[in-house]
Coordinates of C-alpha atoms and ligand atoms in Angstrom, one line a residue:
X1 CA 0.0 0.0 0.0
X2 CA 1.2 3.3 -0.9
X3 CA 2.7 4.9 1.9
X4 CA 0.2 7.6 4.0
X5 CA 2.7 10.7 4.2
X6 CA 5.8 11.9 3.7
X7 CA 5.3 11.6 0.1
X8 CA 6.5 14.2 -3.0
X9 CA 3.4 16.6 -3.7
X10 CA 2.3 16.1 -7.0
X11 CA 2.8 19.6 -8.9
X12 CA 3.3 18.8 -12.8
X13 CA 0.0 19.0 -14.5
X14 CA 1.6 20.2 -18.1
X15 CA -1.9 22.0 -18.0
X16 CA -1.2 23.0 -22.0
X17 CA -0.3 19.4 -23.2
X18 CA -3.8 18.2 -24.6
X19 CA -4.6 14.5 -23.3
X20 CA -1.8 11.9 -25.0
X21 CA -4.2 9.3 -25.7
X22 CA -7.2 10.6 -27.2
X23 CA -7.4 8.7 -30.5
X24 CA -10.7 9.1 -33.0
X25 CA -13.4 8.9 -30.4
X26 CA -14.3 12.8 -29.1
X27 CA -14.7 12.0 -25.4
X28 CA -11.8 12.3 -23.1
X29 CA -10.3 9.2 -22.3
X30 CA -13.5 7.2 -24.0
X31 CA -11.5 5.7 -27.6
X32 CA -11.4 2.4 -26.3
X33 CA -15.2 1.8 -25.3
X34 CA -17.6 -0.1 -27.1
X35 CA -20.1 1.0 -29.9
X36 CA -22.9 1.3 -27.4
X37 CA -21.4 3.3 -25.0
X38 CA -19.6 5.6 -27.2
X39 CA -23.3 5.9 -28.9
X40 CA -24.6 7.2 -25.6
X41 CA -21.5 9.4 -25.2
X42 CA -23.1 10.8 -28.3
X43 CA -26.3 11.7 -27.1
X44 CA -24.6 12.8 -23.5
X45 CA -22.0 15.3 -25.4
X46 CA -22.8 17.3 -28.2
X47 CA -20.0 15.6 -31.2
X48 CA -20.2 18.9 -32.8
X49 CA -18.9 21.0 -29.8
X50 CA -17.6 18.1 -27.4
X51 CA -19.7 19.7 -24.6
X52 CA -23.0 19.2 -22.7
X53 CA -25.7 21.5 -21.1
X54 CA -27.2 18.9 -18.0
X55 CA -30.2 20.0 -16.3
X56 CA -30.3 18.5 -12.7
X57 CA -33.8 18.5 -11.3
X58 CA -33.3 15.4 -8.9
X59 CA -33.0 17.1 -6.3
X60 CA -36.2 15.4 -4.9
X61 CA -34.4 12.1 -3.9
X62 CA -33.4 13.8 -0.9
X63 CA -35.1 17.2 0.0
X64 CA -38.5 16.7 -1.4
X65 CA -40.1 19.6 -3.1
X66 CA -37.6 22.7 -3.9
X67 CA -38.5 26.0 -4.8
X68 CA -38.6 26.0 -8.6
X69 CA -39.5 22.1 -8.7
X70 CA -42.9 22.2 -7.1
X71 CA -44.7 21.2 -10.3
X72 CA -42.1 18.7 -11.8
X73 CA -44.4 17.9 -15.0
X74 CA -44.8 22.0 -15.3
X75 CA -41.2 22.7 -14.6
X76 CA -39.1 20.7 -16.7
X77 CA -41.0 20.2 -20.5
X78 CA -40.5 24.2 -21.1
X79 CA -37.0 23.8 -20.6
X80 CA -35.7 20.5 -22.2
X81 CA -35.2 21.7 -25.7
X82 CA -32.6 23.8 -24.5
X83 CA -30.6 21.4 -22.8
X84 CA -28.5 18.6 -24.3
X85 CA -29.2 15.9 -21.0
X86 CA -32.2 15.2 -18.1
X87 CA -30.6 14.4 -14.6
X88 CA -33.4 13.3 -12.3
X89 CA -34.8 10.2 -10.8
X90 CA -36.8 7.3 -12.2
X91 CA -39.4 8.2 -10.4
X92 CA -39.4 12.0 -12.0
X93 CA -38.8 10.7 -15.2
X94 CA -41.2 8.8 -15.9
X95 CA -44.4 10.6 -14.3
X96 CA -43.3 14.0 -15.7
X97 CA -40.9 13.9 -18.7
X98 CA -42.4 12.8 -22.5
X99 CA -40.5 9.7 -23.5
X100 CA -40.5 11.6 -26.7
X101 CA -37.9 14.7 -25.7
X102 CA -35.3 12.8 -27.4
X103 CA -33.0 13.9 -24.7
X104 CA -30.0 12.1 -23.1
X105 CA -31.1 10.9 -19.8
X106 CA -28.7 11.3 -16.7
X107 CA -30.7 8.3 -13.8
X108 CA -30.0 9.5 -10.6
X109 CA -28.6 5.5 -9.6
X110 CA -28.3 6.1 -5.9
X111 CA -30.2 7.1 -2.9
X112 CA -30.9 6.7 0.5
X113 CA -30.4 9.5 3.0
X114 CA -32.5 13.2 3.4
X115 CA -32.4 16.6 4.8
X116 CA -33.3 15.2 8.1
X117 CA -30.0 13.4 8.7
X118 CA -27.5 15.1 10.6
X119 CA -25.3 12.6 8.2
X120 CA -25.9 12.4 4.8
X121 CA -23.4 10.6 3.5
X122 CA -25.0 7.0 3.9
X123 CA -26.4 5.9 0.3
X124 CA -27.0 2.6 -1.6
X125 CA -27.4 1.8 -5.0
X126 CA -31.2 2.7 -6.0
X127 CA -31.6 1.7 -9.5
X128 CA -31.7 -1.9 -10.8
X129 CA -29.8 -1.7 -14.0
X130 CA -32.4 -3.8 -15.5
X131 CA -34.9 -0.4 -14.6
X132 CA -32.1 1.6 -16.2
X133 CA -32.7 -0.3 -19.5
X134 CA -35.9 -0.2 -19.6
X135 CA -35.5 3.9 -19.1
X136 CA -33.4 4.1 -22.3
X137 CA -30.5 5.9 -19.6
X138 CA -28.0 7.4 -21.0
X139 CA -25.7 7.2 -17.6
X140 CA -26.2 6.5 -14.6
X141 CA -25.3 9.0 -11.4
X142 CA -24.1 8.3 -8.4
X143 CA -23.1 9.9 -5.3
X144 CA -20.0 9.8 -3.7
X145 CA -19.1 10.8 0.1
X146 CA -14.8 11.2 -0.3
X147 CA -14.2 11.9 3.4
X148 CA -17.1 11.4 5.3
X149 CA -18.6 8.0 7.5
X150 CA -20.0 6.7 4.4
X151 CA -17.2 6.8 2.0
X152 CA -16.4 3.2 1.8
X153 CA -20.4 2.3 1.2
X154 CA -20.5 5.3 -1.3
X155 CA -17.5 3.9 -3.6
X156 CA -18.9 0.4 -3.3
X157 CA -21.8 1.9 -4.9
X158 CA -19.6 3.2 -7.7
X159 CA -17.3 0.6 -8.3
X160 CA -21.1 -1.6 -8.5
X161 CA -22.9 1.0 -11.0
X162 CA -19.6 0.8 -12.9
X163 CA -19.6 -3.1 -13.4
X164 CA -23.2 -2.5 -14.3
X165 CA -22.8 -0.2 -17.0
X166 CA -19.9 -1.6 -18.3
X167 CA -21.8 -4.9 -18.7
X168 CA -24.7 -2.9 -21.0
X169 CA -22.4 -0.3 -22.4
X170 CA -23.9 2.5 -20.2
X171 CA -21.7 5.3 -18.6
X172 CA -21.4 5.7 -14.9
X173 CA -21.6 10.3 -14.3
X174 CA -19.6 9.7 -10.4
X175 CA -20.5 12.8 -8.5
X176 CA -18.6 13.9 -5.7
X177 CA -20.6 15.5 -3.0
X178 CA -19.7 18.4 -0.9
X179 CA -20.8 17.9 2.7
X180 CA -21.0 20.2 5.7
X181 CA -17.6 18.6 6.7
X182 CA -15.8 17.8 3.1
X183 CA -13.3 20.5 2.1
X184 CA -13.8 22.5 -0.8
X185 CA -10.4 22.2 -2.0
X186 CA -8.3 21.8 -5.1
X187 CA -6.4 18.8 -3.1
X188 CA -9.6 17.7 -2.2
X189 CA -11.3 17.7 -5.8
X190 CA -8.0 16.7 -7.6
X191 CA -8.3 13.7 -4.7
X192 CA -11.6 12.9 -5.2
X193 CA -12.3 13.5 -9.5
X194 CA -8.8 11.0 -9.8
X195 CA -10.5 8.4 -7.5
X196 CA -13.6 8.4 -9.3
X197 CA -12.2 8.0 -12.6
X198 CA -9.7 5.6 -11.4
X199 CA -12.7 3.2 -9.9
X200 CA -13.8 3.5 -12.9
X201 CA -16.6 6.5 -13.4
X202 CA -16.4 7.8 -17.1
X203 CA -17.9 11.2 -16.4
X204 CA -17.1 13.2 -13.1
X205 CA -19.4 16.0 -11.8
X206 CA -17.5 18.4 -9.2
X207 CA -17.5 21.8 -8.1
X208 CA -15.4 24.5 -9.5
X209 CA -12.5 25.5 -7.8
X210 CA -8.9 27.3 -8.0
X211 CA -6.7 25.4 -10.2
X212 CA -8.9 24.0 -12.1
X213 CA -7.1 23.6 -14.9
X214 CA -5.1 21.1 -12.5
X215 CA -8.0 19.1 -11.5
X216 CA -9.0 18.5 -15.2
X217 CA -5.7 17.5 -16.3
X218 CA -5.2 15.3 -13.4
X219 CA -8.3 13.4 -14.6
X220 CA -8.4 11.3 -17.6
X221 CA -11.8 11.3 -18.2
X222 CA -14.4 14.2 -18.9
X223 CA -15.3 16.5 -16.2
X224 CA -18.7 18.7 -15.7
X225 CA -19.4 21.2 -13.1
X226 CA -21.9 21.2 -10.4
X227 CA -24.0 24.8 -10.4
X228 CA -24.8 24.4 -6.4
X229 CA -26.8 27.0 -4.8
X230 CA -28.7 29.5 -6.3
X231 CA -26.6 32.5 -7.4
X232 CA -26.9 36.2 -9.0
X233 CA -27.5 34.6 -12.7
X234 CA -24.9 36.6 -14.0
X235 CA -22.5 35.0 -11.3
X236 CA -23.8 31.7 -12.5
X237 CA -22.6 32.7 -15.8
X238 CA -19.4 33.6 -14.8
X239 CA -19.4 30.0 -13.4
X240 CA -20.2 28.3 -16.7
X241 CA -17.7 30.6 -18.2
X242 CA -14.9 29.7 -15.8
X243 CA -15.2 26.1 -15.6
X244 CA -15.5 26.0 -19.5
X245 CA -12.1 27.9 -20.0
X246 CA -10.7 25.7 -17.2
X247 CA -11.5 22.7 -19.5
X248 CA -14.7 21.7 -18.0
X249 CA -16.6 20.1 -20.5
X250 CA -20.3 21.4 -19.6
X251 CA -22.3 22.0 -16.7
X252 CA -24.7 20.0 -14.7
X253 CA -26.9 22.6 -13.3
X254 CA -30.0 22.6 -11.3
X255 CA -31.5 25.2 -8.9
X256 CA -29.0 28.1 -11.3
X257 CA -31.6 27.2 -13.8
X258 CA -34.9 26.3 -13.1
X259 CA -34.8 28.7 -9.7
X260 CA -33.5 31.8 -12.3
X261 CA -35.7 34.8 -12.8
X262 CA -36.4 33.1 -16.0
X263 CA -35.5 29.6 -16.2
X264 CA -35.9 29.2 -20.0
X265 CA -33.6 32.5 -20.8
X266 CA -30.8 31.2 -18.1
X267 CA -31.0 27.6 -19.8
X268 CA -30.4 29.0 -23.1
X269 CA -27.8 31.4 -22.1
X270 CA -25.6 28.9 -20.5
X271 CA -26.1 27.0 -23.6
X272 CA -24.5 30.2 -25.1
X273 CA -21.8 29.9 -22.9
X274 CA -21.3 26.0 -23.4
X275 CA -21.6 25.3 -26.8
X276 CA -21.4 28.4 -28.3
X277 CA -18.4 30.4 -26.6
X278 CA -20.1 33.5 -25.4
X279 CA -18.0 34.9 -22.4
X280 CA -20.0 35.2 -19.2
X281 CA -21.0 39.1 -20.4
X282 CA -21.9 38.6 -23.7
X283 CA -24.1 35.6 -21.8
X284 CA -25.7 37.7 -19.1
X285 CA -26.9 40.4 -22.2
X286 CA -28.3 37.5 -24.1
X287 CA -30.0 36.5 -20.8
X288 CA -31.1 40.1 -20.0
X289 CA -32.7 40.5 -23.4
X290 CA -34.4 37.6 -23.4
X291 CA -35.9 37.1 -20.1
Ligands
LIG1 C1 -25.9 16.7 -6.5 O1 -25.0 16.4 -7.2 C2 -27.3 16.3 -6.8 O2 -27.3 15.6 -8.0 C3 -28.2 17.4 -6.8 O3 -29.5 16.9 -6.5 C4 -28.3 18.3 -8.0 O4 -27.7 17.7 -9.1 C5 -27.6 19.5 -7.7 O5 -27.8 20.5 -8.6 P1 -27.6 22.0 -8.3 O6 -26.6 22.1 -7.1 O7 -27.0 22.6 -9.5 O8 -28.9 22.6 -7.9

């Protein structure tokens, strides 16, 4: 086992050297997957930009109703044309969202903790992949608790959703959570983006952070960033923006979008933003004028 401490601190990132071994296929890290997979890589990424717009409304799986998401089946339809994937729960999914949206479908795969713990870092594995199927999912999220009591249950659930998809050609999104206790830390995200990917996770979603750059190189596979709390929407712009030059390859943004002033003209403005290389300003005037 790798020695605990006294090791060198990793510093070389060679943040301008592109990734060495990215072959034909458009998706970081992805040229040696299988038709299937790489076909949902398809419908996750845009292949004309490389990037993705993910709207995360499953938020219910742990607080219930959320300003915004009262009306699930009102919420979400306006807003899916303008968005490249769906993030919610099975449950969401298929009460509320047309199996005709044509949409890539991000499951929400794991579950089991709420608002009410005082700890919620405790999760299983809440989809059977045989469910997943039967959803058309495009990948399949799950949570992961780097640092907290449930860390060890939260990677098992990982390491299981990844055998899973690997079996049926479906990508695993691994998401690392930020609890009351986790850091918020480039050593922590550069930790905890290189685990996931390592157990195996083809998409990481994390937070932004300084270095950036660093935690994106450091990872070999693609890498979105969480919105988090609702913020001024032209701060949540500057977000997008940042994380995109940083070599972020999308978003995966929830209460930023469907909690906006107007929900529609934020979605499509961080589509500007992601696919289209606005800068945050040029953004935040499309937004403005469009609201
Ligand atoms: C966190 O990763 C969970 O998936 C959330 O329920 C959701 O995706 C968070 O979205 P946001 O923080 O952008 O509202």
């Amino acid at each position: 086992m790798a020695d605990k401490f006294g090791n060198k601190i990793a510093k070389d990132y060679e943040v301008n050297t592109p990734f060495a071994n990215q072959g034909s296929f458009f998706v970081k890290g992805m040229q040696n997957m299988d038709w299937g997979m790489k076909a949902r890589f398809s419908r996750i990424f845009n292949p004309k930009t490389g990037k993705t717009v993910m709207l995360a409304f499953d938020h219910g799986y742990i607080m219930g109703s959320t300003a915004g998401l009262e009306r699930l089946d009102l919420a979400i339809p306006p807003l899916m044309e303008d968005v490249d994937v769906l993030m919610g729960t099975r449950g969401a999914i298929r009460t509320c969202i047309p199996p005709t949206c044509k949409k890539g479908i991000a499951l929400r795969a794991s579950a089991g903790s709420s608002v009410l713990d005082d700890d919620m870092s405790h999760e299983v594995i809440g989809v059977d992949i045989e469910d997943a199927i039967r959803l058309d999912a495009t990948c399949l999220a799950v949570q992961t608790f780097i640092g907290a009591p449930g860390e060890k249950t939260s990677l098992e659930n990982l390491v299981r959703t990844v055998d899973m998809g690997n079996k049926y050609g479906i990508p695993v999104l691994g998401v690392v959570a930020v609890g009351k206790d986790m850091e918020r830390t480039p050593k922590f995200f550069k930790l905890a983006t290189r685990m996931l990917a390592e157990l195996g996770a083809h998409i990481i979603k994390t937070y932004y952070c300084e270095d950036f750059e660093e935690v994106v190189a450091a990872c070999p596979v693609p890498i979105v960033v969480a919105g988090g709390k609702k913020v001024p929407e032209k701060e949540a712009l500057e977000l997008a923006y940042n994380a995109i030059s940083k070599g972020a390859v999308g978003v995966d943004m929830g209460r930023n979008i469907f909690q906006a002033e107007s929900p529609k003209a934020m979605a499509r403005a961080i589509g500007k933003v992601v696919h289209e290389g606005y800068t945050a300003e040029e953004a935040y005037k499309f937004y403005e004028e469009n609201k």
